[in-house]
Coordinates of C-alpha atoms in Angstrom, one line a residue:
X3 CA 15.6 -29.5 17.1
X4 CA 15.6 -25.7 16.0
X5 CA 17.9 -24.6 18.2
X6 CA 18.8 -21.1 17.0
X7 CA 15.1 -20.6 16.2
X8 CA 14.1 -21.5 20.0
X9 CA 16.6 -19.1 21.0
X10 CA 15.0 -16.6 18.6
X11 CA 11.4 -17.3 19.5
X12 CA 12.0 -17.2 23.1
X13 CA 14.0 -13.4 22.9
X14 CA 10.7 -12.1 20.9
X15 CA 8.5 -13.7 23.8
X16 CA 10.9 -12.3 26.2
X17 CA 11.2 -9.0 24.5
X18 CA 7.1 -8.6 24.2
X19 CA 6.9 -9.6 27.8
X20 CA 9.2 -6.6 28.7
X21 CA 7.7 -3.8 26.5
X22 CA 5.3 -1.4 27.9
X23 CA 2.8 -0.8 25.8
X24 CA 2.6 2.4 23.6
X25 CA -0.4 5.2 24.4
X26 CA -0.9 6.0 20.9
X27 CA -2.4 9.3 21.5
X28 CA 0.6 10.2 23.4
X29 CA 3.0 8.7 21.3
X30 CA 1.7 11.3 18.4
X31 CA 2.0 14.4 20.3
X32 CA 5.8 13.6 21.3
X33 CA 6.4 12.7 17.6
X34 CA 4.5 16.1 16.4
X35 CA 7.2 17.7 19.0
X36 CA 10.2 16.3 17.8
X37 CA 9.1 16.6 13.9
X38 CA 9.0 20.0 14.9
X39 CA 11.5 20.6 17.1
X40 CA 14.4 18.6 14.4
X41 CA 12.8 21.0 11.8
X42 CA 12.5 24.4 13.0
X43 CA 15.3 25.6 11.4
X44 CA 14.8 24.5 7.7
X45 CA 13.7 26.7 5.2
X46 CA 9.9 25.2 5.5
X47 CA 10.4 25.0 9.3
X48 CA 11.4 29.1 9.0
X49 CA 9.0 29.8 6.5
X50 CA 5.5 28.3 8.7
X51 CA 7.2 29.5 12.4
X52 CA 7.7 26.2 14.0
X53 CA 9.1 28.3 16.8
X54 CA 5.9 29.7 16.9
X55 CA 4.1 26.5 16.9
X56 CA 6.4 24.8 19.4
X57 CA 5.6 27.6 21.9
X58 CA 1.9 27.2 21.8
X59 CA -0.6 26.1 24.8
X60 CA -2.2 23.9 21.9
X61 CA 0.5 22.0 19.7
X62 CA -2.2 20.7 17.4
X63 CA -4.3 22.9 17.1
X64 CA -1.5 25.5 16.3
X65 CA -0.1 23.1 13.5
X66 CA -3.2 22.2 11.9
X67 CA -4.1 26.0 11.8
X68 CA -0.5 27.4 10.5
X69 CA 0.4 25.1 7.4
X70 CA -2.1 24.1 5.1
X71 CA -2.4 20.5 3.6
X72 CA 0.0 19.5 0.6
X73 CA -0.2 16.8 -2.3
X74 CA 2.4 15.7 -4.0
X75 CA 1.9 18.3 -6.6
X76 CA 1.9 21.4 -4.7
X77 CA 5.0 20.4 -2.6
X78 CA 7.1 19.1 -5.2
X79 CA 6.3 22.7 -6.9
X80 CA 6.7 24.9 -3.7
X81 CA 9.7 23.2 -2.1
X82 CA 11.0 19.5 -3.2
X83 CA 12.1 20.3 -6.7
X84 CA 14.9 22.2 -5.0
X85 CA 16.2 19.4 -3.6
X86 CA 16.3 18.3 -7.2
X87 CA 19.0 20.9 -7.5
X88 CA 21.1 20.4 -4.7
X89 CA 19.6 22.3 -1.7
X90 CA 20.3 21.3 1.6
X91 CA 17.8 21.9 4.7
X92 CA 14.3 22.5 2.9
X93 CA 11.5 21.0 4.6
X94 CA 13.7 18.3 6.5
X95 CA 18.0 19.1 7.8
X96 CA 20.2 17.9 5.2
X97 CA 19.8 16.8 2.0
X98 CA 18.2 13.0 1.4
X99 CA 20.1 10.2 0.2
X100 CA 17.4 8.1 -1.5
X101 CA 14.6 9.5 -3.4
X102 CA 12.4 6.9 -3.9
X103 CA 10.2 6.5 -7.2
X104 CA 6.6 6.3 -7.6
X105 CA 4.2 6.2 -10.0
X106 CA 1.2 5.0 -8.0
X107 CA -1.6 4.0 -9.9
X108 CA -2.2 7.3 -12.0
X109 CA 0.4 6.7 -14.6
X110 CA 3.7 7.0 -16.3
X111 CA 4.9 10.1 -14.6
X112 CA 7.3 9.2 -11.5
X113 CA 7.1 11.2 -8.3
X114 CA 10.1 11.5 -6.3
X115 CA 9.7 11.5 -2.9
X116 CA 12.7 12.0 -0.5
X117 CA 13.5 9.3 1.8
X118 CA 16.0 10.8 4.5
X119 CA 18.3 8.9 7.0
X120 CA 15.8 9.2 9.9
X121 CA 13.1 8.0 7.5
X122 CA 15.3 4.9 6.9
X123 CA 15.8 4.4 10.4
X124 CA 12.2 4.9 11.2
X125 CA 11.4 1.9 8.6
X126 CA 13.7 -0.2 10.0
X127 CA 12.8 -0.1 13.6
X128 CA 9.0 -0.6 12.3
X129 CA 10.3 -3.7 10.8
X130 CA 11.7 -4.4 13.8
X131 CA 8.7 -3.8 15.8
X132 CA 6.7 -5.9 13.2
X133 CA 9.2 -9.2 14.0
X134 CA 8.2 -8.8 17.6
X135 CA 4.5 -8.9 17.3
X136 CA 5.5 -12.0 15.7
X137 CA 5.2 -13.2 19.2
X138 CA 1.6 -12.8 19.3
X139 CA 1.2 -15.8 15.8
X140 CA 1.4 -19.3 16.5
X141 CA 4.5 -19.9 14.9
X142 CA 7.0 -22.6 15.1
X143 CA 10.4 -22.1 16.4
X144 CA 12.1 -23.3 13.4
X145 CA 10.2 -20.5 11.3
X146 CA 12.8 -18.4 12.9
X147 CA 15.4 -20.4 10.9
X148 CA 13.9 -20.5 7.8
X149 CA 15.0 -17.8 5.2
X150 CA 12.6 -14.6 4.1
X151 CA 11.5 -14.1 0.3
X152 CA 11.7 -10.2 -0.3
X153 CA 10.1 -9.7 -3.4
X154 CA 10.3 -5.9 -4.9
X155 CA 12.0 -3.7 -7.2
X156 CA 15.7 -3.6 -8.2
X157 CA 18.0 -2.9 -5.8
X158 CA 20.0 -1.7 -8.5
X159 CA 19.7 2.1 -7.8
X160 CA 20.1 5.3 -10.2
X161 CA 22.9 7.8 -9.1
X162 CA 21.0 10.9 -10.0
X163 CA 23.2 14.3 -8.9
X164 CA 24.0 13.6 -5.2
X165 CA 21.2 11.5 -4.5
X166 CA 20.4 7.5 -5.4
X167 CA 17.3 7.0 -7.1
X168 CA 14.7 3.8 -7.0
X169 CA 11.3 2.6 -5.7
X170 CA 11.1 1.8 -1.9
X171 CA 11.0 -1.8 -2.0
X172 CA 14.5 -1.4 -3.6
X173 CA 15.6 1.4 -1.5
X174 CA 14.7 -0.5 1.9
X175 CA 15.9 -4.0 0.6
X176 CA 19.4 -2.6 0.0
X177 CA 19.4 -1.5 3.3
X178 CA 18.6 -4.4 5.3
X179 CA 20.7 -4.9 8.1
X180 CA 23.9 -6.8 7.9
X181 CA 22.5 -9.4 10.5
X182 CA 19.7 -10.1 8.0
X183 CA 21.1 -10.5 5.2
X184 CA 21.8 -14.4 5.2
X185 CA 18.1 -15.3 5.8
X186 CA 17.5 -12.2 2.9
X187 CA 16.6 -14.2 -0.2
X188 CA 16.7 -13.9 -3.4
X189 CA 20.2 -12.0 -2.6
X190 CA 22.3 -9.4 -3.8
X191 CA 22.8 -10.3 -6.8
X192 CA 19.6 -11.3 -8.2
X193 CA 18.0 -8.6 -6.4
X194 CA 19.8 -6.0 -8.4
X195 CA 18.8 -7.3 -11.3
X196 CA 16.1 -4.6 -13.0
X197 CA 14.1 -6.6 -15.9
X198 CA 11.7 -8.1 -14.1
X199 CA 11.2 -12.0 -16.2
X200 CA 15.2 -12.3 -15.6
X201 CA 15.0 -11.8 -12.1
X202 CA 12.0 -14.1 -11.6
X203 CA 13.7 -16.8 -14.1
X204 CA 16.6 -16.7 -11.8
X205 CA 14.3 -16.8 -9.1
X206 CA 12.7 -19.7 -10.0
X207 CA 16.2 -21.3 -11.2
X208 CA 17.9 -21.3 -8.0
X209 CA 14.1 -21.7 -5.6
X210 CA 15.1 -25.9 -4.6
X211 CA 18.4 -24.1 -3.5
X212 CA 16.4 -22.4 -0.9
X213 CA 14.8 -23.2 2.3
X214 CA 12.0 -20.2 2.4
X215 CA 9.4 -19.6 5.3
X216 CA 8.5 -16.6 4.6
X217 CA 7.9 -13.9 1.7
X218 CA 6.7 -10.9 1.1
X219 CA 5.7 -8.7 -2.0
X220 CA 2.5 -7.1 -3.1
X221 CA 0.0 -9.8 -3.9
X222 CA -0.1 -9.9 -8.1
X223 CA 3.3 -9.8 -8.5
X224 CA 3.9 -12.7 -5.5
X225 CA 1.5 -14.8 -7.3
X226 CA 3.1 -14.3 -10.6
X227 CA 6.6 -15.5 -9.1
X228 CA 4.9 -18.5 -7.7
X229 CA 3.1 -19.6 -10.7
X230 CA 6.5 -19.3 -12.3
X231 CA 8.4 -21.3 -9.9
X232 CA 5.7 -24.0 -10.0
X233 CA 5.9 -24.0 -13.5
X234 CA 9.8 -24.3 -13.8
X235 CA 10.1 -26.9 -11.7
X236 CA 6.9 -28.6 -12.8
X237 CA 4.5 -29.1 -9.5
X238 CA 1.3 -28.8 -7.9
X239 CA 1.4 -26.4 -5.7
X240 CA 4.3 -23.8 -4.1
X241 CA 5.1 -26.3 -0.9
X242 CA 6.2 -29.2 -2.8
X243 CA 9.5 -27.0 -3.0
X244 CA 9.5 -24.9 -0.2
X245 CA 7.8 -27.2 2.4
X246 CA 8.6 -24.9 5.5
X247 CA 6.7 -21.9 4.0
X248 CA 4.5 -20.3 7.0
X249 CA 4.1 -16.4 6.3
X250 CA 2.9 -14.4 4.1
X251 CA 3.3 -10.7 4.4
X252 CA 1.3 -8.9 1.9
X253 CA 1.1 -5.3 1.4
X254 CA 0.9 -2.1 -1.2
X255 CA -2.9 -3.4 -1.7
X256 CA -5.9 -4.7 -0.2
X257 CA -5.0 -8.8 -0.1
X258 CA -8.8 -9.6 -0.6
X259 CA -9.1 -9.4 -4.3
X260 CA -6.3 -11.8 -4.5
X261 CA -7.2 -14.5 -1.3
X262 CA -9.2 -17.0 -3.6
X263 CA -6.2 -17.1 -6.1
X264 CA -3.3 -16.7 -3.8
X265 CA -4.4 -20.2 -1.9
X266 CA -4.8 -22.3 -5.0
X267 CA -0.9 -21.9 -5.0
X268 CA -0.8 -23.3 -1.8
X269 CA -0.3 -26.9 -0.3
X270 CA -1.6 -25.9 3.1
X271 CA -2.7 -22.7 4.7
X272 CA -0.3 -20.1 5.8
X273 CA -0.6 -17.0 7.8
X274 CA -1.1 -13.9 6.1
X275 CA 0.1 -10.8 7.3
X276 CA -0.9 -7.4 6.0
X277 CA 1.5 -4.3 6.2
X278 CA 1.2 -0.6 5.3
X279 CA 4.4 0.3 3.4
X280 CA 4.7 3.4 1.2
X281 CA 7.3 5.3 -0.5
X282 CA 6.2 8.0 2.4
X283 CA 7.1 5.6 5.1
X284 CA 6.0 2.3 7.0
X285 CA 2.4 3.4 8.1
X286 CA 1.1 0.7 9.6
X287 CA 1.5 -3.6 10.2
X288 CA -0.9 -6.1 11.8
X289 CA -0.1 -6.9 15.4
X290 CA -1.8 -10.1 16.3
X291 CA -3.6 -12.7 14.2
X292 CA -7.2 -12.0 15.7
X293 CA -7.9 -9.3 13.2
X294 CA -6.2 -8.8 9.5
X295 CA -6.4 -4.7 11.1
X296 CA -2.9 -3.3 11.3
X297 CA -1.6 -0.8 14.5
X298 CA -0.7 2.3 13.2
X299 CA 2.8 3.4 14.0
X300 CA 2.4 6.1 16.2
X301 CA 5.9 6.2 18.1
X302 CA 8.3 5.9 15.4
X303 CA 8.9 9.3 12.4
X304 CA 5.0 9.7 11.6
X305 CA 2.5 12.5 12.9
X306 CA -1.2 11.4 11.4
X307 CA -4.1 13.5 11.1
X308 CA -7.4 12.5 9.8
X309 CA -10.4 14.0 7.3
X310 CA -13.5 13.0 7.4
X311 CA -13.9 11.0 4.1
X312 CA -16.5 13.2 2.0
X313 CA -17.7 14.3 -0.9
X314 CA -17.9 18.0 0.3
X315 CA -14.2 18.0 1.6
X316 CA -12.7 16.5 -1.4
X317 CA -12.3 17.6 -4.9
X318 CA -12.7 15.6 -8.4
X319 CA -9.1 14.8 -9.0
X320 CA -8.7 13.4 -5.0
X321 CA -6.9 16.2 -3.1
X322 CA -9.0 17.9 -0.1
X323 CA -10.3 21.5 -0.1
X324 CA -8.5 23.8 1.7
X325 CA -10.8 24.3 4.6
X326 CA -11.6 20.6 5.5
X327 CA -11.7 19.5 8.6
X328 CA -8.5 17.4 10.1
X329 CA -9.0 15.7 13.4
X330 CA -6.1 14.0 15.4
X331 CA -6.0 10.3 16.7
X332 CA -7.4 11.1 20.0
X333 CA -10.7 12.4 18.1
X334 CA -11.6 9.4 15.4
X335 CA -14.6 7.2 15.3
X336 CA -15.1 3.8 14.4
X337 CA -17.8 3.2 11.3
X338 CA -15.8 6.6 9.4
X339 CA -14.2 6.7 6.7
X340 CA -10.7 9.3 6.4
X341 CA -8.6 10.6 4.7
X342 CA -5.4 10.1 5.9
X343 CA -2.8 12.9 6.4
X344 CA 1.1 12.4 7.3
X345 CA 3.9 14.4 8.5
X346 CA 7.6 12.6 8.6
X347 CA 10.6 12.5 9.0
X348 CA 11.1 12.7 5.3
X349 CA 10.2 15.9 5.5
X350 CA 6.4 15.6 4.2
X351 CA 4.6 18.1 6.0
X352 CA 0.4 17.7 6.2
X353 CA 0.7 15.4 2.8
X354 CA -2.2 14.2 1.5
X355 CA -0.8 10.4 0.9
X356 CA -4.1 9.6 -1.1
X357 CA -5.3 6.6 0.6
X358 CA -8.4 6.4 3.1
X359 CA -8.4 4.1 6.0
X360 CA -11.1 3.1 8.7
X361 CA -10.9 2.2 12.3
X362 CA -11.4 -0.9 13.5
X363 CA -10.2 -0.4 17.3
X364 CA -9.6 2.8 18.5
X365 CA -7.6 2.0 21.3
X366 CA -5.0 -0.1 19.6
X367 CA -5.0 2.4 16.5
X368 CA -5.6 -0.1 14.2
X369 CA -7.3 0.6 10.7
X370 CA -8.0 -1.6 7.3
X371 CA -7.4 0.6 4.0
X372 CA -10.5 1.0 2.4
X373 CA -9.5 2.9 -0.9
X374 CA -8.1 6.1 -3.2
X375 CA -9.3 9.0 -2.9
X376 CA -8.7 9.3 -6.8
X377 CA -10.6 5.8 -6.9
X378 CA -13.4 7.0 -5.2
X379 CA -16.6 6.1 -7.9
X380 CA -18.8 9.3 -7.1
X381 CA -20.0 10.4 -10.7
X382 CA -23.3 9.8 -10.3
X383 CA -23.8 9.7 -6.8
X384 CA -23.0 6.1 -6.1
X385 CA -20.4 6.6 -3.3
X386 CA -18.3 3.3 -4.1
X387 CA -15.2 2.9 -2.6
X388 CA -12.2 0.4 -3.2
X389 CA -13.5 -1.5 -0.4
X390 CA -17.0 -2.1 -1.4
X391 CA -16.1 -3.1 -4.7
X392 CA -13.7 -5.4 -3.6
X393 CA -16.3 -7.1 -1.5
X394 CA -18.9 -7.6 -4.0
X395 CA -16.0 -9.2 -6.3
X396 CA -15.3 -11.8 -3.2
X397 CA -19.3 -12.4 -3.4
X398 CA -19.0 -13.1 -7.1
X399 CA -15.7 -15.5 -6.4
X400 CA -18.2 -17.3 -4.1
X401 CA -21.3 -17.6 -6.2
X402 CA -19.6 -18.6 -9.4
X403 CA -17.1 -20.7 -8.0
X404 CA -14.0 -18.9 -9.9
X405 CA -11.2 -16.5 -9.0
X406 CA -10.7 -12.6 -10.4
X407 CA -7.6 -11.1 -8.8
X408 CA -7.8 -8.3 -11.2
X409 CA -10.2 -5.7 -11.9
X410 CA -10.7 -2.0 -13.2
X411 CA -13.8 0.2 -13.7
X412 CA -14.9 3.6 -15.2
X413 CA -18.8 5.4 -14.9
X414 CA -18.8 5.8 -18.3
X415 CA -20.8 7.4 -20.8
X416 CA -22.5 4.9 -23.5
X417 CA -24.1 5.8 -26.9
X418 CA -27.4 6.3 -25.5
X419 CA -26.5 9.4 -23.0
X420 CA -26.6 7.3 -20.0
X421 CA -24.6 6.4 -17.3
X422 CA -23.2 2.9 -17.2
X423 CA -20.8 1.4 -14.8
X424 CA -18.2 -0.7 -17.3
X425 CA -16.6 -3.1 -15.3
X426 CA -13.4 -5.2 -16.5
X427 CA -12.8 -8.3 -14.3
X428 CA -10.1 -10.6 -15.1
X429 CA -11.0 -14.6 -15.1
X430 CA -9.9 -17.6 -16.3
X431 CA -13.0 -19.6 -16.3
X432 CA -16.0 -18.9 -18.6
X433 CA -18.1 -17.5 -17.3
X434 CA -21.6 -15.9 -18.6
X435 CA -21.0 -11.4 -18.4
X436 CA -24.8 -10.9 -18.5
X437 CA -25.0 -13.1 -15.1
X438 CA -22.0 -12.2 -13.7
X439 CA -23.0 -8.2 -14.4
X440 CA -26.7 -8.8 -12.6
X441 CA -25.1 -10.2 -9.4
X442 CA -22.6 -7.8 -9.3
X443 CA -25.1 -5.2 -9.5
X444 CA -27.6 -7.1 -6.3
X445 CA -24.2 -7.4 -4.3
X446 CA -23.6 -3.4 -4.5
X447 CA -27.3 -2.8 -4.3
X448 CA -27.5 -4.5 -1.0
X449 CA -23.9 -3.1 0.5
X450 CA -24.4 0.5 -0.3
X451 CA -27.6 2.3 -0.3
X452 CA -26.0 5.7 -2.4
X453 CA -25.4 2.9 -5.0
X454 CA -28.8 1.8 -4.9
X455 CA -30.4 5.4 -5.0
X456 CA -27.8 6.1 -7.9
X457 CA -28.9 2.8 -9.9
X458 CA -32.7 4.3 -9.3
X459 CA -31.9 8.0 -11.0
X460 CA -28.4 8.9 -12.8
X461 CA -27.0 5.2 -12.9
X462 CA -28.6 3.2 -15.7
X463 CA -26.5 0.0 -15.3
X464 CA -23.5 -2.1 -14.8
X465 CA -21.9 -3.9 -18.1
X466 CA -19.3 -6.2 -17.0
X467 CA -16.5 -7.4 -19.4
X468 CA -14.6 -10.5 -18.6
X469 CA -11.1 -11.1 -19.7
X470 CA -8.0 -13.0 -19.5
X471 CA -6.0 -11.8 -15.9
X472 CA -2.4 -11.3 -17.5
X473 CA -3.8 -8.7 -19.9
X474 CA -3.8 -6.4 -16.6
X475 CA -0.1 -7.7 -16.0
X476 CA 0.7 -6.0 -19.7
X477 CA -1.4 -3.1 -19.5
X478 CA 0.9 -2.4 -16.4
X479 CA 4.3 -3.4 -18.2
X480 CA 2.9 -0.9 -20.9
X481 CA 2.1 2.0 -18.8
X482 CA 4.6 1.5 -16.1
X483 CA 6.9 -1.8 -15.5
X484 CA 6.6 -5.0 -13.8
X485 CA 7.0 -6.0 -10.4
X486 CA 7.9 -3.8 -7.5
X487 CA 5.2 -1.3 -6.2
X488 CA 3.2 -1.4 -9.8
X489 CA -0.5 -1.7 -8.7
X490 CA -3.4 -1.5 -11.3
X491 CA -5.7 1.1 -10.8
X492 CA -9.1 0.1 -9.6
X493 CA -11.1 3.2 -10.6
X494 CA -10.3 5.3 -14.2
X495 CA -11.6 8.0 -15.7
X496 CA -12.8 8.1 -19.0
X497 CA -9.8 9.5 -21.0
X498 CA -7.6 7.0 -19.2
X499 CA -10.6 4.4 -19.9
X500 CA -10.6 4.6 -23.8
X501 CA -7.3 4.0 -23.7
X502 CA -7.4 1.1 -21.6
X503 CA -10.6 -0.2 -24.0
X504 CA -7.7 -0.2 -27.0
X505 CA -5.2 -2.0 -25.2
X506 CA -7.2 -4.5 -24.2
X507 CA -8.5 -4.7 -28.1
X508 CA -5.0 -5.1 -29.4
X509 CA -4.7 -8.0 -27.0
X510 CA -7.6 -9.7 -28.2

């Protein structure tokens, strides 16, 4: 009998029971307070008269209007490269411990983005939050004993000045608390290691020492791990060595592309849980199984705003004109695409995080991602976001019966002046292009009428090349490095295309 899981299970039950439930719309304006109020006094606080703010009849309205929005770009330029040399109380008090690393899914460049104490604290008590709505899964009480697959960058972080440098997943996994650390698996020691094959050979060399219910990674490099494990250890399928596996929480990227290839690793179905974690903090986690939405975190170190997601408010390289429009949570609609705008306790103030999300349910504040504003495909009109394109790649998974957990795609130029969409998708079966490039085309045609108008004037066609999935693996190993928070980009332009063409030529 799973005693200490019982006991578990039954405090999260309890502790659900107990817990009023959060007014997100409330919840924001008292964290747009304190943001503002813990600030005031910091050079960026001083500089954009939070005192001001705080004082006015319409908090909101006075924020919105007083500090204009910020990519990465302009406040790394304006005020985070100070921090860079030391500076103390610049858009946040204090100086931050962490910076954490990112490159995205633009390229080799890293941005450092500063991950405070309080944003620490703030991701921790998500995480918290997120083991509590475990409550609402049909789990078994000995899930609660099993022990947790964390699955993300080195641990091992860079002393850099006064600060500690590494990508989130590293950052957050070396500060899990002390209580969890004997369900945290790989450990320590493994997790510190930075080459990515050694840590997953060691991984896979120690997996029947380990009793795992539960991991958690972003999807392509989770799948990798498990095709090595099964391969190390010779098997069918992932449960044939951990048995007790129930959960998998998924985040960085939309799970979809990667559903189809993600079960045939499987003995049996699990639960998959999605979760919004970014180097700017922990956005978002799904609540309860009925819906693969997450709930925002509105109560816990973020202030969200919201654009409209449209071609008039944003410009060609993914950042937002000056004067678009930014609503709060209290004013969003369901069927609308934003852009989504944070403010933390990182001291990110109005940042354009470059993701767009939809809501599902108003009420509970839950949204699905539905792309990049950089990988928005509007060169000739077509309108295509992430999440269109990743449902016409489920479509073709269906109708010809194979899986492509990889894909990129440009609106490129060709020799005859016209406007082709050049799709790469990655598959291991073989497959015919010239049918796989006409169905693609019928799915888009039918999901988004701009595409169809496009394919009617500036859009010519769609040419669809199919190759072997772990030549996207390389191409990020190239450009970036494996495992952690590396995502491939979905949408490129043509500069970055050509160069992508080549690679994929030299792997041939």
């Amino acid at each position: 009998m799973a005693i200490l899981g019982n006991i578990i299970k039954g405090f999260i039950e309890i502790k659900d029971t107990f817990s009023s439930e959060v007014d997100p719309v409330e919840a924001q304006k008292n964290v747009l307070k304190e943001l503002l109020n813990t600030a005031k006094d910091t050079d960026f606080g001083r500089y954009y008269d939070f005192d001001k703010i705080l004082k006015s009849d319409d908090l909101t309205t006075a924020f919105s209007e007083k500090i204009p929005y910020f990519d990465y770009n302009k406040i790394h330029k304006e005020w985070w490269s100070n921090l860079q040399e030391g500076a103390e109380n610049v858009t946040w008090p204090g100086h931050p411990k962490y910076f954490a690393l990112s490159s995205g899914t633009t390229g080799k460049t890293s941005k450092r983005i500063p991950v405070t104490n309080d944003m620490i604290d703030a991701i921790k008590q998500a995480g918290i939050n997120q083991v509590f709505s475990l409550s609402h899964f049909d789990l078994e009480a000995d899930f609660f004993e099993k022990e947790i697959m964390m699955l993300g960058s080195s641990t091992d972080l860079q002393e850099n000045s006064n600060h500690l440098e590494g990508e989130i997943s590293g950052i957050t996994a070396s500060n899990i608390p002390y209580w969890f650390r004997s369900y945290y698996k790989p450990g320590a020691d493994i997790a510190k290691i930075d080459n990515w094959d050694e840590r997953v050979q060691r991984i896979a060399d120690n997996a029947k020492n380990w009793d795992i219910g539960a991991i958690s990674g972003i999807p392509s490099w989770i799948e990798l791990m498990l095709q090595k494990v099964i391969e190390h250890h010779q098997l069918n399928h992932i449960h044939e060595i951990w048995p007790n596996l129930q959960v998998y929480t998924s985040g960085g990227v939309a799970f979809s592309p990667y559903e189809k290839s993600f079960k045939a690793l499987l003995g049996h179905p699990i639960t998959v849980i999605d979760t919004y974690l970014a180097s700017e903090g922990f956005m978002a986690f799904q609540a309860r199984p009925e819906t693969n939405a997450m709930q925002l975190v509105t109560d816990n170190g973020i202030y969200f705003e919201f654009v409209p997601f449209k071609p008039e408010y944003v410009k060609q390289d993914g950042s937002l004109i000056p004067e678009a429009p930014a609503i709060t949570l209290q004013d969003v609609q369901l069927n609308q695409e934003y852009v989504l705008i944070i403010s933390t306790v990182s001291g990110a103030w109005r940042y354009e995080i470059g993701d767009t999300i939809e809501f599902t349910d108003i009420k509970r504040a839950e949204i699905i991602i539905t792309g990049r504003t950089k990988f928005f495909l509007n060169t000739v009109g077509s309108q295509l976001s992430v999440n269109k394109m990743d449902d016409a790649l489920q479509k073709l998974e269906e109708a010809f019966n194979t899986k492509i957990p990889e894909y990129t795609i440009c609106a490129k130029r060709f020799e005859d002046g016209e406007f082709y969409h050049s799709w790469y998708l990655g598959v291991d079966d073989d497959l015919d292009a010239e049918a796989v490039s006409e169905a693609l085309d019928d799915f888009l045609k039918v999901a988004n009428k701009n595409y169809k108008v496009a394919r009617s004037k500036a859009l010519k066609g769609v040419k669809v090349t199919l190759i072997d999935p772990a030549i996207f693996y390389e191409w990020n190993a190239a450009n970036k490095k494996k495992g952690g928070q590396v995502k491939m980009e979905r949408v490129m332009n043509e500069d970055k295309f050509q160069q992508w063409e080549t690679f994929v030529s030299s792997q041939s």
